[in-house]
GROMACS .gro file of C-alpha atoms in nm:
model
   77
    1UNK     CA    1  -7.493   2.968  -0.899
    2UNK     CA    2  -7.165   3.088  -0.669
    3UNK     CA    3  -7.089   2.792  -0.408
    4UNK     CA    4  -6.796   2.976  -0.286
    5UNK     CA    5  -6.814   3.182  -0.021
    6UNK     CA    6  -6.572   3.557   0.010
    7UNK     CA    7  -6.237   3.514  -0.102
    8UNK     CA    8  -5.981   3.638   0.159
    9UNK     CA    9  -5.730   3.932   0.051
   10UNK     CA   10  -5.361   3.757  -0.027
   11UNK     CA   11  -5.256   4.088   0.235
   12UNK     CA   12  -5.454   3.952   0.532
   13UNK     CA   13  -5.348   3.573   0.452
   14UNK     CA   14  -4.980   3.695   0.458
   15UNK     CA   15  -4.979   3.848   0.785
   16UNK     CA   16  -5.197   3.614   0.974
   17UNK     CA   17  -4.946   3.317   0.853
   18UNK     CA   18  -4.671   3.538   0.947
   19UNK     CA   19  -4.745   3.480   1.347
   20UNK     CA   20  -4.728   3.131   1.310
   21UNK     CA   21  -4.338   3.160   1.172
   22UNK     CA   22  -4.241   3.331   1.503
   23UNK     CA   23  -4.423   3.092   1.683
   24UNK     CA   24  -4.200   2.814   1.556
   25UNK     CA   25  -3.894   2.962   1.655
   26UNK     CA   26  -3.888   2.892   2.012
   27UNK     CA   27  -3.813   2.519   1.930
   28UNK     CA   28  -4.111   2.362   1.824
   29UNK     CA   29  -3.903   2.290   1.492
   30UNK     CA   30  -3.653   2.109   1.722
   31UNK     CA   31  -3.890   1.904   1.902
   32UNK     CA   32  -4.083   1.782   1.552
   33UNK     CA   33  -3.643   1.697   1.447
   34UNK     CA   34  -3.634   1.520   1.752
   35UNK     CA   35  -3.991   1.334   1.743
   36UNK     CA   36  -3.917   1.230   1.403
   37UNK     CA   37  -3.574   1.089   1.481
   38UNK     CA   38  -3.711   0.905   1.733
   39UNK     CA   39  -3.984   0.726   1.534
   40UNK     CA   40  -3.721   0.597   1.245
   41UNK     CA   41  -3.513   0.473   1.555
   42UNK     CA   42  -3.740   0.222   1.644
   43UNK     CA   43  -3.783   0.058   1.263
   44UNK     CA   44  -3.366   0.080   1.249
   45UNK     CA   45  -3.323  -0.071   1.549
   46UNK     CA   46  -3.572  -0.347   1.446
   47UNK     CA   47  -3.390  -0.408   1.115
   48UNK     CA   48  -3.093  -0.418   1.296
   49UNK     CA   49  -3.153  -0.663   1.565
   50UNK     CA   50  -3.350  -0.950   1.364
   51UNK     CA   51  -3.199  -0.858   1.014
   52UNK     CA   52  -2.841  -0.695   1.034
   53UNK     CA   53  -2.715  -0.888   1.317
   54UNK     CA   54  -2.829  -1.251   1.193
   55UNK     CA   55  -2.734  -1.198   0.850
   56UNK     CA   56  -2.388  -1.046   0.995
   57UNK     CA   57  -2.297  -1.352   1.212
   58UNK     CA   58  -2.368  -1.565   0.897
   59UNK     CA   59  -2.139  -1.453   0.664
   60UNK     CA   60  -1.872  -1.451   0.976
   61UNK     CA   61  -1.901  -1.805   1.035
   62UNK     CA   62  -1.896  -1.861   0.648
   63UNK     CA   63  -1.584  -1.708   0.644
   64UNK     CA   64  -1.407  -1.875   0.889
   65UNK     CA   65  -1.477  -2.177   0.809
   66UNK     CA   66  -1.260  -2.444   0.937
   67UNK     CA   67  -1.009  -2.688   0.736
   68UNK     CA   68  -0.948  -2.632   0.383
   69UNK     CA   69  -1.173  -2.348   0.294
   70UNK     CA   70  -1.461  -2.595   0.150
   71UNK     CA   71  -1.813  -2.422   0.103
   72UNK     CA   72  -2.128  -2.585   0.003
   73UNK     CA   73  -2.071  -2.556  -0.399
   74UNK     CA   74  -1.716  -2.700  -0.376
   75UNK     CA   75  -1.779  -3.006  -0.211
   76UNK     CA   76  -1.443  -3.199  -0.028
   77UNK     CA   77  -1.290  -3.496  -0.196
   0.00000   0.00000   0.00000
């Protein structure tokens, strides 16, 4: 017993995806770049403010510390 129904000629499934290529050329392909960008921006800018930044400021004050360069596994005598 066939389940499948008519197989479609590889000529006809050539030229009916070949309108679709022409379609894309009037700057859908720059929109989708666009979209895209747009979407990681949001995640980056995210990472950036609670992660980057903190982390960042940190390490500054770390390494300016004040009088005679002590850190927490050296302790001062």
């Amino acid at each position: 017993m066939v389940l499948a129904g008519p197989v479609e000629p590889r000529e006809n499934r050539k030229a009916a995806d070949g309108h679709r290529k022409t379609d894309r050329a009037d700057g859908g392909g720059r929109r989708a770049l666009a979209l895209r960008l747009a979407l990681m921006a949001v995640p980056l800018a995210f990472f950036a403010v609670f992660f980057a930044y903190p982390v960042a400021a940190i390490v500054t004050r770390g390494c300016a510390s004040e009088g005679g360069g002590g850190s927490a596994g050296s302790p001062r005598w």
